[in-house]
PDB file of C-alpha atoms and ligand atoms in Angstrom:
ATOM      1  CA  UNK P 753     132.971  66.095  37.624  1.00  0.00           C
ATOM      2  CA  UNK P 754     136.658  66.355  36.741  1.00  0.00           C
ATOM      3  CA  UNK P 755     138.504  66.822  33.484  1.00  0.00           C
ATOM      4  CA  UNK P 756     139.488  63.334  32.031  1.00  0.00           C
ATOM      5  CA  UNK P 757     135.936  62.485  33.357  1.00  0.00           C
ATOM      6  CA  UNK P 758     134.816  59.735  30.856  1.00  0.00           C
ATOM      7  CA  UNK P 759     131.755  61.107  29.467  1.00  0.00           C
ATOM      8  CA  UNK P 760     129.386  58.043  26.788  1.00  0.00           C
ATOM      9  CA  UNK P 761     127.391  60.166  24.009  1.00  0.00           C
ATOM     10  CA  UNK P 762     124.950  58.209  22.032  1.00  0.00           C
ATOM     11  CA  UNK P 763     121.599  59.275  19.549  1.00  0.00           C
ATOM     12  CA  UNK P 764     119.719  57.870  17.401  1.00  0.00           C
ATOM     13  CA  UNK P 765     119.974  59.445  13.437  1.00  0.00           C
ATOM     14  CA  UNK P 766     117.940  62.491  14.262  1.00  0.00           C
ATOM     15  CA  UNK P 767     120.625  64.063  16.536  1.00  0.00           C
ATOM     16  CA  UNK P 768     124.316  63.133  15.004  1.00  0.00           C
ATOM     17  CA  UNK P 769     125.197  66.699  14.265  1.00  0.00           C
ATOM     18  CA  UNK P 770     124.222  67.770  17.947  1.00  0.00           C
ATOM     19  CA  UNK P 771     125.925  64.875  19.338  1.00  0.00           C
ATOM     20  CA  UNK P 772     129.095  65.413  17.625  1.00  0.00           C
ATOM     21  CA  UNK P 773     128.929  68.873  18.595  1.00  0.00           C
ATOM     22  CA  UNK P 774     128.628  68.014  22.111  1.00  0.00           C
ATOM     23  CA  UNK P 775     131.698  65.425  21.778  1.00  0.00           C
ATOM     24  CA  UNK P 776     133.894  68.368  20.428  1.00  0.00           C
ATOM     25  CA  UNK P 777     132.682  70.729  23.075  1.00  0.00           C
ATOM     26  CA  UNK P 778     133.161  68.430  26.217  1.00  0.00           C
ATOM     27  CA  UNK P 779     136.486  67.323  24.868  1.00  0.00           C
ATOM     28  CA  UNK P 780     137.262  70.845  24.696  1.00  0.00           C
ATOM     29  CA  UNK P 781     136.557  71.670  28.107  1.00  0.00           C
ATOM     30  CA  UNK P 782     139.141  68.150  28.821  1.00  0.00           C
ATOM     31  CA  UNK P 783     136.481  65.521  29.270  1.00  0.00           C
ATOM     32  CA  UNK P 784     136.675  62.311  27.424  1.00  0.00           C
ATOM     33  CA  UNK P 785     134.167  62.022  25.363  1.00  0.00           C
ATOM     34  CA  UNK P 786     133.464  58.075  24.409  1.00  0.00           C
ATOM     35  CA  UNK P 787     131.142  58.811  21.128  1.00  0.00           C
ATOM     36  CA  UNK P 788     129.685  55.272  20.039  1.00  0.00           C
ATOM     37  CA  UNK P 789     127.530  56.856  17.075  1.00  0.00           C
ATOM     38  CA  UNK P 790     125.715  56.144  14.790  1.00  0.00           C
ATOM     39  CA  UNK P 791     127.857  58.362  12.482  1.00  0.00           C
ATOM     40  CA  UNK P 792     125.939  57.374   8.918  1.00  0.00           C
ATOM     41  CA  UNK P 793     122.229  59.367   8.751  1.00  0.00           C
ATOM     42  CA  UNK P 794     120.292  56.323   8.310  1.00  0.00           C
ATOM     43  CA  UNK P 795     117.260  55.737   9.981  1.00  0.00           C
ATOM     44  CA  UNK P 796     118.120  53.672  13.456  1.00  0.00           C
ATOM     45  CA  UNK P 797     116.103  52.927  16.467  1.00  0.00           C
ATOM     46  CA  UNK P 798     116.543  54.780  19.702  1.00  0.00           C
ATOM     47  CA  UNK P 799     115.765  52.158  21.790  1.00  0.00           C
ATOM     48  CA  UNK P 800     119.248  50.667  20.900  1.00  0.00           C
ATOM     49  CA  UNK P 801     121.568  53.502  20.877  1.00  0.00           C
ATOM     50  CA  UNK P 802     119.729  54.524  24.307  1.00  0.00           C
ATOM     51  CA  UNK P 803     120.734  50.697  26.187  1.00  0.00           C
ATOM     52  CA  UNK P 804     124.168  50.845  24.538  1.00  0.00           C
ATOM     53  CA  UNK P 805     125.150  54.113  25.973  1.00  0.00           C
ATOM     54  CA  UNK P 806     123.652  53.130  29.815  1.00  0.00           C
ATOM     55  CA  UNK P 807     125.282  49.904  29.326  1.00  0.00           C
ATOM     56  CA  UNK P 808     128.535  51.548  29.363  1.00  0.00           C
ATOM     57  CA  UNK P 809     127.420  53.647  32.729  1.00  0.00           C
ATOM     58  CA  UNK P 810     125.773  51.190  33.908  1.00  0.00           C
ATOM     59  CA  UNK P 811     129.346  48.923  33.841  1.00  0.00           C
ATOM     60  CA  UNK P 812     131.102  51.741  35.228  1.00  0.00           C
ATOM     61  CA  UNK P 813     133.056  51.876  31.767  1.00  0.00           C
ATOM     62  CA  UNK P 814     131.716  55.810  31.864  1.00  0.00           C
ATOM     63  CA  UNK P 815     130.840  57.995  34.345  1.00  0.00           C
ATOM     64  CA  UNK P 816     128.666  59.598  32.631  1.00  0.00           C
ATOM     65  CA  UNK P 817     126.365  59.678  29.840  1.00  0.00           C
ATOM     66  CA  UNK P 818     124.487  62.054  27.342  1.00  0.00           C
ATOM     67  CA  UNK P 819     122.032  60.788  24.732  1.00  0.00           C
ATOM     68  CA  UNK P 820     119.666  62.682  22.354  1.00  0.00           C
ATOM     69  CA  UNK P 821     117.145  61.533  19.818  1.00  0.00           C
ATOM     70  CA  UNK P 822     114.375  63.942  18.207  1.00  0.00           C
ATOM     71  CA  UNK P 823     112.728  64.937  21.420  1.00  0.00           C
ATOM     72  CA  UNK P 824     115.075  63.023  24.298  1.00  0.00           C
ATOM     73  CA  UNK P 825     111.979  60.954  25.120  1.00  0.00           C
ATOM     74  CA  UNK P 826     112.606  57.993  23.782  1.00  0.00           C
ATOM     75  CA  UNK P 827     115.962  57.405  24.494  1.00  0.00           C
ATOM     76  CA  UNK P 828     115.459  58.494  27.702  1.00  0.00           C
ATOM     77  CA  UNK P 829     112.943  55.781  28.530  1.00  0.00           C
ATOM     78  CA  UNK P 830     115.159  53.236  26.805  1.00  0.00           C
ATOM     79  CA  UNK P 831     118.666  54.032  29.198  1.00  0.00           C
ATOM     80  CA  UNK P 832     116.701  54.212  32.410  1.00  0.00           C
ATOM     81  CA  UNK P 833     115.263  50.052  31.798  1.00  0.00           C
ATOM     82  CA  UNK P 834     119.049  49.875  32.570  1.00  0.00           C
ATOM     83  CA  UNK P 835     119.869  48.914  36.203  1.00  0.00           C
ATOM     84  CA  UNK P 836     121.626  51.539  37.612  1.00  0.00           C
ATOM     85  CA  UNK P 837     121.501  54.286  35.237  1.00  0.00           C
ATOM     86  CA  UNK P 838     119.103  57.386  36.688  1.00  0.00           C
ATOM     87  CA  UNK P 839     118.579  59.707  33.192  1.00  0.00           C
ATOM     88  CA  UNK P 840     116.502  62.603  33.303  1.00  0.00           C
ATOM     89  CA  UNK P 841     115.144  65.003  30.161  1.00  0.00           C
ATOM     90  CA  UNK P 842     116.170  68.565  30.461  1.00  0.00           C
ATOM     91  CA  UNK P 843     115.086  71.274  28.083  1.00  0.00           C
ATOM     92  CA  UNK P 844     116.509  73.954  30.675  1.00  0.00           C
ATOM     93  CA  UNK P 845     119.716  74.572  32.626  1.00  0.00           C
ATOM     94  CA  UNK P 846     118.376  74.443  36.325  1.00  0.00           C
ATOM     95  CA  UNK P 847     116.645  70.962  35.760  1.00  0.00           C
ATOM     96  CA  UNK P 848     119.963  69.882  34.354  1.00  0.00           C
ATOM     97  CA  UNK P 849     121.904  71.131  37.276  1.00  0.00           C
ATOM     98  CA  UNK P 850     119.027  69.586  39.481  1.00  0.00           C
ATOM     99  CA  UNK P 851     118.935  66.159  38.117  1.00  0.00           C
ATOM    100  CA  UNK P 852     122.661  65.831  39.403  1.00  0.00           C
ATOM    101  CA  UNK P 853     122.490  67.945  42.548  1.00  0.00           C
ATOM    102  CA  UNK P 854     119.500  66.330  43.968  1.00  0.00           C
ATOM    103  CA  UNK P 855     118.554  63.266  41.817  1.00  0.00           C
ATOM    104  CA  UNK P 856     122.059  61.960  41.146  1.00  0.00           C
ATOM    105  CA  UNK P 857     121.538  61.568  37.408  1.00  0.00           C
ATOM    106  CA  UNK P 858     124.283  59.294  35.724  1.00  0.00           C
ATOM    107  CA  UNK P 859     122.409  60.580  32.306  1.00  0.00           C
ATOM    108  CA  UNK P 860     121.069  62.844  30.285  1.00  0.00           C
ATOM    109  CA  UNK P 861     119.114  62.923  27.663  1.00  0.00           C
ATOM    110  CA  UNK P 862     118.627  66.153  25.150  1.00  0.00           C
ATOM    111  CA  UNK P 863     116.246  66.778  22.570  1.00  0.00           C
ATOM    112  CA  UNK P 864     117.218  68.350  19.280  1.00  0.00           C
ATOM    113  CA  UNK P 865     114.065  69.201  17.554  1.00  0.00           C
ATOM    114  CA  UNK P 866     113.040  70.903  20.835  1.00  0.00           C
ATOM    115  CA  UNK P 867     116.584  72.615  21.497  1.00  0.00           C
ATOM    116  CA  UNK P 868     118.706  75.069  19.273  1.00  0.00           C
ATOM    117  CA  UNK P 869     122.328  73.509  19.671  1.00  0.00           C
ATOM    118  CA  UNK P 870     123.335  76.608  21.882  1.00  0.00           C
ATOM    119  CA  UNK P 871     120.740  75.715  24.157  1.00  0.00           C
ATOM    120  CA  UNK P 872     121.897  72.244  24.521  1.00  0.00           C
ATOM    121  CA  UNK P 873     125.653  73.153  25.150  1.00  0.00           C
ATOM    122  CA  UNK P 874     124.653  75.214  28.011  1.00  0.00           C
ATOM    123  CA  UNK P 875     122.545  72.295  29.149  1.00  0.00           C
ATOM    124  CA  UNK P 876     125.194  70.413  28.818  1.00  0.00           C
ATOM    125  CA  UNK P 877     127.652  72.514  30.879  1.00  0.00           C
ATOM    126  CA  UNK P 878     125.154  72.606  33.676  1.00  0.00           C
ATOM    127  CA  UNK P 879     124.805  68.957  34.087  1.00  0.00           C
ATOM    128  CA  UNK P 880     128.537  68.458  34.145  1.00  0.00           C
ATOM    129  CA  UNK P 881     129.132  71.302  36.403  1.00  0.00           C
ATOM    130  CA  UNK P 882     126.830  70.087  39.358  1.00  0.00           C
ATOM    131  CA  UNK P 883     127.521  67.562  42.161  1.00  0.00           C
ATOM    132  CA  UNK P 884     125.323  65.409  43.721  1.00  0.00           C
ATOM    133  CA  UNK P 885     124.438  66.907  47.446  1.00  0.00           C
ATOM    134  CA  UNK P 886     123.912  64.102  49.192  1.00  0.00           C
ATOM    135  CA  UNK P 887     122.129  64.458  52.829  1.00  0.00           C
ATOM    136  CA  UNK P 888     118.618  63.925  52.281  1.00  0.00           C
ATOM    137  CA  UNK P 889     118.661  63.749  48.714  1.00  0.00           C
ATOM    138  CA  UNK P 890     120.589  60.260  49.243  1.00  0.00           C
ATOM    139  CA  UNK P 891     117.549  58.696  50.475  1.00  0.00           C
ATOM    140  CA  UNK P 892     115.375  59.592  48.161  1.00  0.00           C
ATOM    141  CA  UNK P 893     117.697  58.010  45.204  1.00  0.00           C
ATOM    142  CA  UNK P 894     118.513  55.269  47.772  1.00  0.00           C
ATOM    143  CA  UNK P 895     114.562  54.698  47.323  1.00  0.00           C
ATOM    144  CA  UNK P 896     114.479  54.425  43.656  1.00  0.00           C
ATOM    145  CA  UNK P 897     117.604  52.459  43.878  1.00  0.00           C
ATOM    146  CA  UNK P 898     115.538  49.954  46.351  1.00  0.00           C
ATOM    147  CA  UNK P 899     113.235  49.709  43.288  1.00  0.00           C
ATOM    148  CA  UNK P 900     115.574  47.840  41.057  1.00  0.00           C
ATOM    149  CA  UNK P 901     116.649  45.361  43.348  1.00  0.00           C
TER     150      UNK P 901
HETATM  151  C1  RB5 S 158     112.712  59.604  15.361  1.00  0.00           C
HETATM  152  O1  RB5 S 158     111.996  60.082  14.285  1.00  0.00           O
HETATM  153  C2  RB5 S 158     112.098  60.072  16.656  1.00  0.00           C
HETATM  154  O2  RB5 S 158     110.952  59.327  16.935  1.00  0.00           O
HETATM  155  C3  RB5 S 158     113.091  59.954  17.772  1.00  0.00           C
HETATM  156  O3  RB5 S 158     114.225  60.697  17.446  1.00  0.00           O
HETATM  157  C4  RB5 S 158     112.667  60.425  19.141  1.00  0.00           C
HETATM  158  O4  RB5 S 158     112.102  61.691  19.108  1.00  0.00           O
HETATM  159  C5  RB5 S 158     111.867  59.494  19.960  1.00  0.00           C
HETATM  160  O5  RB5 S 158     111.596  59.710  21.149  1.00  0.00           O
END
């Protein structure tokens, strides 16, 4: 992905601190990061902040998307009911640079009582520095993409 890439970040309250940290960082590195909170710690379903973030990929208002709630689960399950939107977990750096080489993930989703923030940074730079390969990788997503039709 390029710089000015428009990048969605959404959790649920468990994450805000992580998520804001993430903004900052991306933006950093020249992204745009579209934040769309919560930014006040009460308690506030995943479910929600999951669909309103893979709304905005799904719309092509973002390219991409990062999410997080307590252990990336649930918000994880929550973007991909979206049509379009392909998120994948990823507690480690090669399944986040996997997700987008071979599975063409539009999201991911983190987990901050499973990650130290340092940890998710990295995992965030690997997502953002693969590329989808293509080949016969395409066919495979063009499969799951058959799914939602
Ligand atoms: C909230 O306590 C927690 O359930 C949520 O952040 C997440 O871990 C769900 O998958």
């Amino acid at each position: 992905m390029t710089a000015k890439t428009r990048i969605v970040l959404s959790s649920d309250h468990a994450a805000i601190g992580t998520r804001q940290a993430i903004a900052a960082h991306i933006t950093a590195l020249g992204y745009e990061a579209v934040d769309i909170g919560p930014v006040t710690p009460e308690s506030t379903p995943y479910p929600k902040h999951g669909a309103e973030a893979a709304e905005r990929v799904a719309s092509g208002d973002c390219a991409l998307g990062i999410i997080l709630c307590g252990t990336g689960q649930g918000i994880m399950m929550a973007a991909n009911k979206v049509k379009g939107v392909r998120c994948g977990v990823c507690s480690d750096t090669f399944s986040a640079r996997m997700i987008r080489a071979h599975n063409d993930a539009n999201m991911l989703a983190l987990g901050v009582r499973v990650l130290g923030e340092g940890l998710a940074l990295d995992i965030v730079d690997a997502f953002l520095s693969a590329e989808f390969e293509g080949g016969r990788h395409a066919t495979r997503v063009d499969m799951i993409k058959a799914m939602e039709a």
